[in-house]
Coordinates of C-alpha atoms in Angstrom, one line a residue:
X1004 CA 4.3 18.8 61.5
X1005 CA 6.4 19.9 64.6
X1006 CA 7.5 23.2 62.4
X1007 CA 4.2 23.7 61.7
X1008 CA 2.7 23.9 65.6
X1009 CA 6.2 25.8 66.2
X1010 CA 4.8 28.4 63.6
X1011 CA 1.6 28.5 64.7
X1012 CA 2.2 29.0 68.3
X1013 CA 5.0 31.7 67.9
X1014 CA 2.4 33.4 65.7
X1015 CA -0.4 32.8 68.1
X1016 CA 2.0 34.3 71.3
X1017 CA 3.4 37.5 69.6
X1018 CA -0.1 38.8 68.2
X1019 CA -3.6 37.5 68.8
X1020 CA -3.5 34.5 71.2
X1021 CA -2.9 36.7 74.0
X1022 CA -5.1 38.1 76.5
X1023 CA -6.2 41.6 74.4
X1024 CA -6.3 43.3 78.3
X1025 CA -2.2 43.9 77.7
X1026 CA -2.9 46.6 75.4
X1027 CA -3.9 49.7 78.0
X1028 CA -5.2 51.5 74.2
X1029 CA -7.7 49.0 73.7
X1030 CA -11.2 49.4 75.9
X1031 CA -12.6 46.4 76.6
X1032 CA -16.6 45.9 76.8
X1033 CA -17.5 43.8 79.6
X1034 CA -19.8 42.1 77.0
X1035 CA -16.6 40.6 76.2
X1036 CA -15.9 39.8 79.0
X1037 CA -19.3 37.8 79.7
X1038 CA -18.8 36.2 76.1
X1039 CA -15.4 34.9 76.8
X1040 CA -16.3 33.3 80.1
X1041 CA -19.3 31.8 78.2
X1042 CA -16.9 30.2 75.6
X1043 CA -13.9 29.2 78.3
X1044 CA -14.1 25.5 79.3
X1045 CA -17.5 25.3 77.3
X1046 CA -17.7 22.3 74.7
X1047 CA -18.9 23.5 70.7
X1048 CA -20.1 21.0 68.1
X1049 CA -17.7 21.9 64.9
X1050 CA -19.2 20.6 61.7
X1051 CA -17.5 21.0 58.7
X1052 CA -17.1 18.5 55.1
X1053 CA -14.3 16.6 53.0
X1054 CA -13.4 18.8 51.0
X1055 CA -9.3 18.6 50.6
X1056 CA -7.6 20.4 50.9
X1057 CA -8.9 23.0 53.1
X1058 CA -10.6 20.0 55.2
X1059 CA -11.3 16.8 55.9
X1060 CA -11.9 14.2 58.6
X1061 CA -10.0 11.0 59.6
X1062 CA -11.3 8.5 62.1
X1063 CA -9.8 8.2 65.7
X1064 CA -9.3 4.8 67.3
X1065 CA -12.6 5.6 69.6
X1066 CA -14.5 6.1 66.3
X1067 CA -14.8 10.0 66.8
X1068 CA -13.7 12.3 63.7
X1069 CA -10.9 14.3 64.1
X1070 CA -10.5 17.8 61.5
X1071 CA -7.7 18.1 59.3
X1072 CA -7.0 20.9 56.8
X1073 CA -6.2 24.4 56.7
X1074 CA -10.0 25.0 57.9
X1075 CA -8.8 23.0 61.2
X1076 CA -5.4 24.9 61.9
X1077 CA -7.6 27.5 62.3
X1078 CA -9.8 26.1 64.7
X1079 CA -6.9 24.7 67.0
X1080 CA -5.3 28.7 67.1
X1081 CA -9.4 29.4 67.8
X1082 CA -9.3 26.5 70.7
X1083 CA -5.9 28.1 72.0
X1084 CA -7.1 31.5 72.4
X1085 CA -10.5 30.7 73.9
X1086 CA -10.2 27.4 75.8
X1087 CA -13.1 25.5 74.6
X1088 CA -13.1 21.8 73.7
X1089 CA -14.9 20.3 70.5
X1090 CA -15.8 17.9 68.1
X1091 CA -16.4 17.1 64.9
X1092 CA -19.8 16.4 63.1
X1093 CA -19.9 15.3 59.4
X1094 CA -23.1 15.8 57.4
X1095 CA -24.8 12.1 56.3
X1096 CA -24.7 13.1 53.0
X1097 CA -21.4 15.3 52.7
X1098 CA -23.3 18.2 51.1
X1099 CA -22.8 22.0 51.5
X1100 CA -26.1 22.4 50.7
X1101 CA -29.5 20.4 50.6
X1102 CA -33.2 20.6 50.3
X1103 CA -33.6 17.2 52.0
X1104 CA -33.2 16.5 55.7
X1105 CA -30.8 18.6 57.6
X1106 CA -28.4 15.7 58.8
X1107 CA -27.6 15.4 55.0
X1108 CA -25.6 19.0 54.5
X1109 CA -23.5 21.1 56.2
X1110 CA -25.6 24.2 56.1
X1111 CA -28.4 22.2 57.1
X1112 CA -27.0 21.0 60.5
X1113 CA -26.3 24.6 60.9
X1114 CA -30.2 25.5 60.4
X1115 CA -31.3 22.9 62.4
X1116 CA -28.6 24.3 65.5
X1117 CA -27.1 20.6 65.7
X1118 CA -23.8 22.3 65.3
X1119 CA -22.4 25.8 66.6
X1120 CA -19.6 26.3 63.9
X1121 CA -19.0 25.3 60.3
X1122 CA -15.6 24.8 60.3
X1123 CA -15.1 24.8 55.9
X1124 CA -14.2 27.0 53.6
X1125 CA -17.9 27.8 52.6
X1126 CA -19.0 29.7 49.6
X1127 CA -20.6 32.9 50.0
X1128 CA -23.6 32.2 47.8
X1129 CA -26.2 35.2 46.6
X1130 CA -29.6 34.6 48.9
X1131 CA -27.2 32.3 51.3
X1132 CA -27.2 34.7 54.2
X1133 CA -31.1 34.0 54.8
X1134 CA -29.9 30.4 56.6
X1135 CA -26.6 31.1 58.4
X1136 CA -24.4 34.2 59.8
X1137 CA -20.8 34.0 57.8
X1138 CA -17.6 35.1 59.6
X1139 CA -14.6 37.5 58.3
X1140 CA -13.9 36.7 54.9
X1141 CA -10.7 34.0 54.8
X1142 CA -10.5 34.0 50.9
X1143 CA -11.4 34.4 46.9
X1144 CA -11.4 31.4 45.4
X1145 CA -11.9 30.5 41.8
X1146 CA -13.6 27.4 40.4
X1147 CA -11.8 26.1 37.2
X1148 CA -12.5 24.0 34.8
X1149 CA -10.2 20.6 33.8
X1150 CA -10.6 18.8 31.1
X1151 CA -8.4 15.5 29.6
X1152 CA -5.4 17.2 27.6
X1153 CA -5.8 16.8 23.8
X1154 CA -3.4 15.5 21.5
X1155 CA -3.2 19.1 19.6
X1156 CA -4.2 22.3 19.9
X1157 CA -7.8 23.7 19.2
X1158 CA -5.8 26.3 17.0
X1159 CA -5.7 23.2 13.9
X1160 CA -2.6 21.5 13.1
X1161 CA -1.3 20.7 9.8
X1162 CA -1.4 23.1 6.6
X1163 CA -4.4 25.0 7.5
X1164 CA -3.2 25.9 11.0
X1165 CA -1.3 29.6 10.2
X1166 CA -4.2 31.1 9.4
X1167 CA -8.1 31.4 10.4
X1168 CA -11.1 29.8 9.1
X1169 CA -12.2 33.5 8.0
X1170 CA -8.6 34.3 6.2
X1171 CA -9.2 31.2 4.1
X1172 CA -12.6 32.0 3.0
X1173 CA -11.6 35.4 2.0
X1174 CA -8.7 33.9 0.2
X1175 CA -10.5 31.5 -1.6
X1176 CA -13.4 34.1 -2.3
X1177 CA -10.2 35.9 -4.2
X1178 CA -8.9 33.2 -6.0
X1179 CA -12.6 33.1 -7.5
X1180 CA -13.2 36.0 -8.0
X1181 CA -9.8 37.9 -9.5
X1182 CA -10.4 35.0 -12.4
X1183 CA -13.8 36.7 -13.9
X1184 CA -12.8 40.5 -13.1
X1185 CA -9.6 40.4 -15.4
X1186 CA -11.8 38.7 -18.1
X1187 CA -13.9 41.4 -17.3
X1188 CA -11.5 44.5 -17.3
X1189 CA -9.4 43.5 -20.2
X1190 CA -12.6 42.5 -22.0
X1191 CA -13.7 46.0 -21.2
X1192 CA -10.5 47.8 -22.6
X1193 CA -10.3 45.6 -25.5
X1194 CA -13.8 47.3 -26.5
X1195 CA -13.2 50.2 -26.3
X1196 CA -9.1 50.1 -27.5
X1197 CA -10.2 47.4 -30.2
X1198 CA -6.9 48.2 -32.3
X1199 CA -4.5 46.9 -29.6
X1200 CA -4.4 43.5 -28.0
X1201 CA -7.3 41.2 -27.5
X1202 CA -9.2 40.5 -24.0
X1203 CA -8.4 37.3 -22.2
X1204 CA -10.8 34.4 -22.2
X1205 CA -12.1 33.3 -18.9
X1206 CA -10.6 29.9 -18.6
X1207 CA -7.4 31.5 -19.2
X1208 CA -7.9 33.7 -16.6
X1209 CA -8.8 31.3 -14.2
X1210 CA -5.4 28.9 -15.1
X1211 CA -3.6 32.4 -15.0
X1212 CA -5.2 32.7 -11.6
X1213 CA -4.4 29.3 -10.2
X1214 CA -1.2 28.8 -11.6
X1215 CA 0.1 32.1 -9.6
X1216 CA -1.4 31.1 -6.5
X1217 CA 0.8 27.9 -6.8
X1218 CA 3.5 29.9 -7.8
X1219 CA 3.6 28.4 -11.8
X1220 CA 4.4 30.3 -14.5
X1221 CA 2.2 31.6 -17.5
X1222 CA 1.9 31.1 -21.2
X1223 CA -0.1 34.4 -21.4
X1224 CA 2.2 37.6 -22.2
X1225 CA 0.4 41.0 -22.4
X1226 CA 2.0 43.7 -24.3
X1227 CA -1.1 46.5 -22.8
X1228 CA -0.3 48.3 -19.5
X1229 CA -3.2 47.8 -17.8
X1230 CA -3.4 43.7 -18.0
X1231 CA 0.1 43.7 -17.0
X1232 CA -0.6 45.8 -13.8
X1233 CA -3.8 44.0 -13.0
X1234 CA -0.6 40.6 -13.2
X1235 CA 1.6 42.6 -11.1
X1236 CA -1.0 43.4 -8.5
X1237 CA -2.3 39.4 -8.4
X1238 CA 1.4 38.3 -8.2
X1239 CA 2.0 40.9 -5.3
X1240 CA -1.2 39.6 -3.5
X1241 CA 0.5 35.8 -3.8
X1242 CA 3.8 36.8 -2.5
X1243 CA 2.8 38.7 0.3
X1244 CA 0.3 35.8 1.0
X1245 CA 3.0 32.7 0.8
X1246 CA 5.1 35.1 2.3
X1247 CA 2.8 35.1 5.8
X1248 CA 1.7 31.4 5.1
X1249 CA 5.5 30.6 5.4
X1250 CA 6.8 32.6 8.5
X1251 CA 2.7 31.7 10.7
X1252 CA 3.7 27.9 9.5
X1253 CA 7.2 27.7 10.8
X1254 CA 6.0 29.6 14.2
X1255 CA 3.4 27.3 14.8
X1256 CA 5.2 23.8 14.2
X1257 CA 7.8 25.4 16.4
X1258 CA 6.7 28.5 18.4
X1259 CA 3.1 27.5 18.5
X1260 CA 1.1 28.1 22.5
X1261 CA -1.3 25.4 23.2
X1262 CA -4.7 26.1 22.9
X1263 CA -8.0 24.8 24.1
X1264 CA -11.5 23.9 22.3
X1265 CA -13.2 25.0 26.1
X1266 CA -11.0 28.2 27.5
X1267 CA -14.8 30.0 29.0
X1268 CA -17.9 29.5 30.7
X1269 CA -19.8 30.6 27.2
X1270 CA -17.3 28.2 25.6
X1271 CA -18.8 25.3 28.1
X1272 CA -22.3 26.5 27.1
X1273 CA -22.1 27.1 23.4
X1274 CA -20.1 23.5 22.0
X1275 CA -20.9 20.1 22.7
X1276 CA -19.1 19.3 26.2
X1277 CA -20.7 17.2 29.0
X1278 CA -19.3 18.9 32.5
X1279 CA -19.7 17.6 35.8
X1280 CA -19.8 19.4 39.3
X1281 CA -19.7 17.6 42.9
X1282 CA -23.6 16.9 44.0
X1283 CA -25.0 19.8 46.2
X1284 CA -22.0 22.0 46.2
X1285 CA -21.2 25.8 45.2
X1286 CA -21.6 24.9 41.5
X1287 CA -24.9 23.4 41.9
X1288 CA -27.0 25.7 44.3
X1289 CA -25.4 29.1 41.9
X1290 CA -26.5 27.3 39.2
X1291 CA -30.2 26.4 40.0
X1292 CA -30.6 29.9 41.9
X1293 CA -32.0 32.7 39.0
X1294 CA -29.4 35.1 41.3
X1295 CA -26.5 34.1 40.2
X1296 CA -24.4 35.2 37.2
X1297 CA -23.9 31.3 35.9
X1298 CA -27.7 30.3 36.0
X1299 CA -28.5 29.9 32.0
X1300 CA -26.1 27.2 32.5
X1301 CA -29.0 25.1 33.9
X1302 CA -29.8 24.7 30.1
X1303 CA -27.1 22.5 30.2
X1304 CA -28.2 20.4 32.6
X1305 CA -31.5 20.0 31.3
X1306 CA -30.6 18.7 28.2
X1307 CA -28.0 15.9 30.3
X1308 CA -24.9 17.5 29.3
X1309 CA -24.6 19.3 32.9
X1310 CA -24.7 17.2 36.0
X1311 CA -23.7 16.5 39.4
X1312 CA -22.2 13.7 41.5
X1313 CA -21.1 12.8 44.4
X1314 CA -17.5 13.4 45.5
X1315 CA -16.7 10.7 48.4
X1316 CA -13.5 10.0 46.6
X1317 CA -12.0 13.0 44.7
X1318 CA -9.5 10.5 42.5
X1319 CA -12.7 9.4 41.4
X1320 CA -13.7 12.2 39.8
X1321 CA -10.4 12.3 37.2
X1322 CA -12.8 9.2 36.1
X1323 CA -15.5 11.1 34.7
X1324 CA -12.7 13.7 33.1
X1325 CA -10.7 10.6 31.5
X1326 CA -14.5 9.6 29.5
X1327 CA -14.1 13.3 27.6
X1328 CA -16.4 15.4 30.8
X1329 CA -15.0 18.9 32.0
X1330 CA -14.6 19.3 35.9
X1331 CA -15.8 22.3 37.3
X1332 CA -13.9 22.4 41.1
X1333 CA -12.2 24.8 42.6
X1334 CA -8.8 26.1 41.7
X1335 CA -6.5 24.5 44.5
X1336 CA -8.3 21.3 44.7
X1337 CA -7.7 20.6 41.5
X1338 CA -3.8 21.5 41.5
X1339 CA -3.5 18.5 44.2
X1340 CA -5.4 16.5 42.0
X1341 CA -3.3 16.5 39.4
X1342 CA -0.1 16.7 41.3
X1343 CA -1.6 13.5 43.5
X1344 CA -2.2 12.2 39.7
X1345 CA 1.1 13.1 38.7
X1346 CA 3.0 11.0 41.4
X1347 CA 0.9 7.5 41.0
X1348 CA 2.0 7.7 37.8
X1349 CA 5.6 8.9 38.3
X1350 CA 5.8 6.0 40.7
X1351 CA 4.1 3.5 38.6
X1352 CA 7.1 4.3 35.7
X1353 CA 5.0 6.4 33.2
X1354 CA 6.8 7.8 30.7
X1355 CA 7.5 11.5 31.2
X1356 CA 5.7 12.7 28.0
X1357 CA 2.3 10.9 29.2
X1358 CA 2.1 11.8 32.9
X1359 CA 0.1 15.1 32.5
X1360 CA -2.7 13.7 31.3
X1361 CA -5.3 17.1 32.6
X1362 CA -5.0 20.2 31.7
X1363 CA -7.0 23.7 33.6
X1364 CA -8.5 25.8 31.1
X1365 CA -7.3 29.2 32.0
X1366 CA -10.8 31.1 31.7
X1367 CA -12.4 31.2 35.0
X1368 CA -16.1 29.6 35.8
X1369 CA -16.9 31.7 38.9
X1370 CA -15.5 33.6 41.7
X1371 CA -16.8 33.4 45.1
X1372 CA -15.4 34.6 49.0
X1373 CA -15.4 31.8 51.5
X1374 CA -15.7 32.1 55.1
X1375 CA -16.9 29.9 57.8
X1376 CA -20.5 29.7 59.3
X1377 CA -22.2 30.3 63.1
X1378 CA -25.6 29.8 63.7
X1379 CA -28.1 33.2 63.2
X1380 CA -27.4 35.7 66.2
X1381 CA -24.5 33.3 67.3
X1382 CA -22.5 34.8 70.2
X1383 CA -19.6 33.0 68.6
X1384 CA -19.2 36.0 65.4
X1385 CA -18.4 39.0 67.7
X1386 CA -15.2 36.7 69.5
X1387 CA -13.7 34.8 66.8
X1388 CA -14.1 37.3 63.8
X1389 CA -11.0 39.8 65.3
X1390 CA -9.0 36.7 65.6
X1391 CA -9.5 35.2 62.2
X1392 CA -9.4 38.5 60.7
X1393 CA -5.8 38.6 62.1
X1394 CA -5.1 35.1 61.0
X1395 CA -5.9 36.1 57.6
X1396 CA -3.8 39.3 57.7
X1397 CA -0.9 37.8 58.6
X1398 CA -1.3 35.1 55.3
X1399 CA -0.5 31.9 57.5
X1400 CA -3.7 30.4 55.9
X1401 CA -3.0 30.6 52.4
X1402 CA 0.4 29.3 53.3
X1403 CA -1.0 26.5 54.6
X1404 CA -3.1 25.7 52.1
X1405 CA -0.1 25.3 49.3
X1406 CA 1.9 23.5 51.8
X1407 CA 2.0 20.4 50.2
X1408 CA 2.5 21.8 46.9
X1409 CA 5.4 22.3 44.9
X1410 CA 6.9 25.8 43.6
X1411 CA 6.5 25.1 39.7
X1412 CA 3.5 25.0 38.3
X1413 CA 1.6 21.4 38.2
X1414 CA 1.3 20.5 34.5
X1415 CA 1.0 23.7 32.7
X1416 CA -1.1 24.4 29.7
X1417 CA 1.6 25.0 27.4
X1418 CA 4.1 21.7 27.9
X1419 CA 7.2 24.2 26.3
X1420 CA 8.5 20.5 24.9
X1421 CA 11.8 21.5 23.2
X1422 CA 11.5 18.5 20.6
X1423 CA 8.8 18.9 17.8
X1424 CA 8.5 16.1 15.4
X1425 CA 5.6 16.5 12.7
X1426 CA 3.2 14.0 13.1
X1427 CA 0.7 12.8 10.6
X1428 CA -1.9 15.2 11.7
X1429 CA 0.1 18.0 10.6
X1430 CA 0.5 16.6 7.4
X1431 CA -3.2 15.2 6.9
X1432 CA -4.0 18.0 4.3
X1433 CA -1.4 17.2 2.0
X1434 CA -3.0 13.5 1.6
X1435 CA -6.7 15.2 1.1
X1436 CA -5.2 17.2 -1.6
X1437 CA -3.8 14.8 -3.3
X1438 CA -6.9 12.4 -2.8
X1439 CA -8.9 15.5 -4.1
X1440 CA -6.5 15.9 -7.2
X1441 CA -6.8 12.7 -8.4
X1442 CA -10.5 12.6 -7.9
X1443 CA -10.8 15.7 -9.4
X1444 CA -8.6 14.7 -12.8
X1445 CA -10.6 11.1 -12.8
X1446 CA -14.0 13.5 -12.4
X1447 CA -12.8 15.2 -15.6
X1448 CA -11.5 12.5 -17.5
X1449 CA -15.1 10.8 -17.6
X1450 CA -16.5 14.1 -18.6
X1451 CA -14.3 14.4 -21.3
X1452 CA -15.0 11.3 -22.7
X1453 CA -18.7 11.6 -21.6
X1454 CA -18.9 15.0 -23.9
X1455 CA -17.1 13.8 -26.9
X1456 CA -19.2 10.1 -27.4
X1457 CA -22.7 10.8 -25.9
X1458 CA -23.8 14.6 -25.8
X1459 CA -21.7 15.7 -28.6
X1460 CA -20.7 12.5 -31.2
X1461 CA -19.1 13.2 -34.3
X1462 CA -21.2 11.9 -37.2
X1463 CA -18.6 12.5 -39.6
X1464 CA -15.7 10.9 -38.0
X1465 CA -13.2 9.5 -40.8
X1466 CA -10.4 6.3 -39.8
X1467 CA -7.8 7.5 -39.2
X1468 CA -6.2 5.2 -42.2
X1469 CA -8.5 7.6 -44.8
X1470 CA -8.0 10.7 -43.1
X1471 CA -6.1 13.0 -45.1
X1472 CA -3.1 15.2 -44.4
X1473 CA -3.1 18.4 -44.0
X1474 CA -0.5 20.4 -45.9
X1475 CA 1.9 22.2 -43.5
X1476 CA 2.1 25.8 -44.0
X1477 CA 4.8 27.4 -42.5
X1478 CA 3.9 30.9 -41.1
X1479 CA 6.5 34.0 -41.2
X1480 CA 7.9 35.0 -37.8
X1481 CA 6.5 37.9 -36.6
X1482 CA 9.2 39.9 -34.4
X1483 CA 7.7 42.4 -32.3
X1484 CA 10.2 44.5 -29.8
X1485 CA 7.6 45.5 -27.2
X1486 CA 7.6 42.1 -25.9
X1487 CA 10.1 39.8 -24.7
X1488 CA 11.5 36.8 -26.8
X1489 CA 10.4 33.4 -26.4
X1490 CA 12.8 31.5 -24.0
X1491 CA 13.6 28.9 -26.6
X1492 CA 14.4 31.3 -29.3
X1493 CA 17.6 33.2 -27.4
X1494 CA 19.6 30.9 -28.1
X1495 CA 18.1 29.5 -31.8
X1496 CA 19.3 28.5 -35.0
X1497 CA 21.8 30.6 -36.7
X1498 CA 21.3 31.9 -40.7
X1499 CA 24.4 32.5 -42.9
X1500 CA 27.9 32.0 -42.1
X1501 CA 29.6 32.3 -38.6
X1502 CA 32.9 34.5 -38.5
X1503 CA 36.2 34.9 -36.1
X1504 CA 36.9 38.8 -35.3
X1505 CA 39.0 40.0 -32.3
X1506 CA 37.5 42.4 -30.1
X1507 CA 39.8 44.3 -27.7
X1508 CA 42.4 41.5 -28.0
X1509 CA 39.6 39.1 -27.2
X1510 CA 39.0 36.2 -29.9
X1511 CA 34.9 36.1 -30.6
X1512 CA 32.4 33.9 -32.8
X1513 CA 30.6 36.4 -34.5
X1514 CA 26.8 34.7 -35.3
X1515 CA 23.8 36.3 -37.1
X1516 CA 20.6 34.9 -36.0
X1517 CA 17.6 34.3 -38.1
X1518 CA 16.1 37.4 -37.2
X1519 CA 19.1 39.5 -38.4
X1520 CA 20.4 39.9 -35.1
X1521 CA 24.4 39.6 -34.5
X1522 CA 25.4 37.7 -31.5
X1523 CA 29.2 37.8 -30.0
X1524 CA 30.3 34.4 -28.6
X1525 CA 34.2 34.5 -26.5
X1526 CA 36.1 31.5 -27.1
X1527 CA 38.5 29.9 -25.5
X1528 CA 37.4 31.3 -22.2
X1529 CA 35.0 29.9 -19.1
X1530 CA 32.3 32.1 -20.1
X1531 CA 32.3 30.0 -23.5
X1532 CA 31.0 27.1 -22.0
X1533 CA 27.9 28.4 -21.5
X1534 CA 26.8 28.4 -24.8
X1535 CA 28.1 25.4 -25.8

């Protein structure tokens, strides 16, 4: 504290605390003059609110109020330059804004001329300048949105995470649909080639189909170009489309930034989120006034899923955001929240992994200049706007508004934990589709069975110990070089004798093969084990 006044009084003596006559440049008005001897010794009425941490009032040992907060520092540099005594009125109610009596709000005292200054950092509000006269802008400040942190991302976890709800509908749309056209454009060429190979049925194509996608294997072999390039081009759509899945899966159990279900205003206006704002504030009077940018949000509170409430206690608010409600507050009040938030629980032994329990969307709700407030036509405007003007300049206000925060940011959005174990989630789809397989196979079983004995029954149905055996007959092979062989025949049965013949000094097994092919087999070498 005693660096602080050391800070504030250098500042205050090497620039604008001074008497401005030094400078022989500057002409001085005698309306000046008259103003300053008005304000000098004179006693002002400062109201201002609790709202941390630009200000707030604690209670003397007399019972008076006395102003803390950067709005208050600011004031005391004020009281140094001008030599005027004050003190500090709170509104009943601690509102910025009310349409009730004026002792409830701060604006309202300032109506009513109970109080000369309001010494907060007040809102610039559309229509707001019809009540008060605001000084020299002191800041921007943004009001942000916090909400309880969820347990994973709003991007999905698990299997279906990598890619987006539209990239699986297309997908599956594919998978459908590839089945029917290659049934369709072999059926096509088999008309008009009807000499070469037949067209493929359709449940064919679909197994075809679904057994690629999975990365199976096929019983079908074509032997006419164009089914095998409509196979190519299918299997060159699956391994381009595993080959994504696999490199978006590892980056997002791994690599993955945090996302939220509520990042915009539109977001808080379109989904099913209850959000709450402090009664009679900022939030409040932009959004009940048809002016302002955020009004349709009223909607909202209409319906119950928007309200407002009092802020006596701040803490108390994380209350309302621990039951699932979004916070709407400004920016820096709610970084001390959660760093205020963030000690209790480092005190109270919290494990590290569960002390950020909040989390600030990063999409902004509204953007709004603050200033402080004199009365209409107040002589007060024309002598402390050059000083605060140079108090902002010189950045000792937004300085002191941080001060009690620390460097690093308080609880990110993005965690960047090193250690990523997969958690059930993450594995949930794997259980539906195997819950969905086995439903599905039961679902067919009792179809079968329901086809075969009650839509379809065989009438003449013989036991099985009369039934008759069918002689075997035992087709010729067909050989035909435009395809490849079976995979069980490279290696078949041999016909005739087998022979020894040296080959290049090399002793060999010399085997015909029941298709009149001659096969060479080294012995007594490594590579002879392989066909043992």
């Amino acid at each position: 504290m005693a660096g602080l006044e050391l800070i504030l009084s250098t500042v205050c003596n090497a620039t604008f605390c001074g008497t401005m006559d030094d400078n022989p440049l500057h002409d001085v008005k005698p309306e000046r003059h008259q103003l300053e001897n008005f304000v000098n010794g004179s006693h002002l009425r400062i109201g201002t609110i609790n709202y941390y941490p630009e200000s707030w009032v604690e209670r003397a040992e007399n019972g008076s109020y006395i102003g803390r907060g950067a709005a208050f520092d600011l004031v005391h540099i004020l009281q140094k330059k001008f030599n005027f005594t004050y003190e500090v009125v709170v509104p009943e109610g601690n509102f910025l804004y009310s349409d009730g009596r004026p002792m409830e709000s701060l604006i309202g005292l300032l109506r009513s001329k109970r109080i000369d200054l309001a010494a907060a950092f007040i809102p610039i509000m559309k229509n707001s300048d019809q009540f008060v006269t605001f000084s020299t802008v002191i800041d921007e400040s943004n009001w942000m949105m916090m909400l309880r942190r969820p347990k994973e991302s709003a991007a999905g976890s698990g299997l279906l995470a990598p890619f987006d709800e539209n990239v699986w509908i297309l997908t599956l749309a594919a998978v459908i649909i590839y089945g029917p056209c290659l049934t369709m454009l072999t059926k096509l060429r088999s008309k008009l080639m009807p000499e070469e190979e037949d067209y493929i049925r359709l449940p064919h194509s679909f197994w075809f189909v679904y057994g690629a996608f999975i990365k199976q294997g096929t019983s079908l072999s074509p032997s006419a170009n164009t089914t095998r390039v409509l196979f190519a081009t299918w299997w060159l759509f699956i391994i381009l489309l595993s080959a994504f899945y696999t490199a978006n899966l590892t980056a997002f159990l791994t690599l993955s930034k945090f996302t939220l279900d509520i990042e915009t205003v539109q977001d808080l206006y379109k989904k099913n989120y209850r959000w709450i704002a402090t009664e009679a504030g900022p939030v409040e009077y932009a959004v009940k006034n048809p002016d302002e940018e955020i009004h349709y949000l009223l909607k909202t509170v209409a319906t119950g899923r928007g309200s407002f409430v009092s802020d006596r206690d701040s803490s108390s608010l994380l209350t309302y955001v621990s039951e699932g409600a979004v916070l709407v507050h400004p920016s820096v009040s709610l970084q001390y929240l959660m760093y205020n938030d963030y000690l209790q629980k480092t005190r109270l032994g919290v494990p590290e992994a569960e002390k950020c329990t909040y989390v600030v969307a990063p999409g902004v709700f509204m953007t709004k200049r603050r200033a402080f407030a004199y009365q209409h036509k107040s002589k007060l405007k024309s002598l402390f706007n050059p000083v605060i003007k140079r108090v902002i300049h010189s950045g000792i206000l937004s300085h002191l508004s941080l001060r009690n925060l620390p460097d690093t940011k308080i609880c990110p959005l993005d965690l960047q934990s090193k250690d990523r174990q997969l958690r059930n989630t993450d594995l949930l789809m794997t259980y539906y589709i195997m819950l969905m397989g086995l439903a599905a196979a039961v679902a067919v079983f009792i179809a079968e069975i329901s086809l075969k004995r009650y839509i379809h029954p065989k009438s003449d149905v013989i036991h099985p110990r009369f039934r008759q055996k069918r002689p075997r007959t035992i087709e010729p092979a067909i050989f035909d070089d435009t395809r490849p062989p079976p995979y069980q025949t490279l290696f078949g049965k041999t016909k005739g004798q087998t022979k020894k013949k040296f080959i290049n000094g090399r002793e060999y097994w010399v085997i015909k093969k029941e298709n009149g092919e001659t096969r060479l087999i080294p012995m007594r070498t490594p590579s002879a084990l392989l066909y043992q």
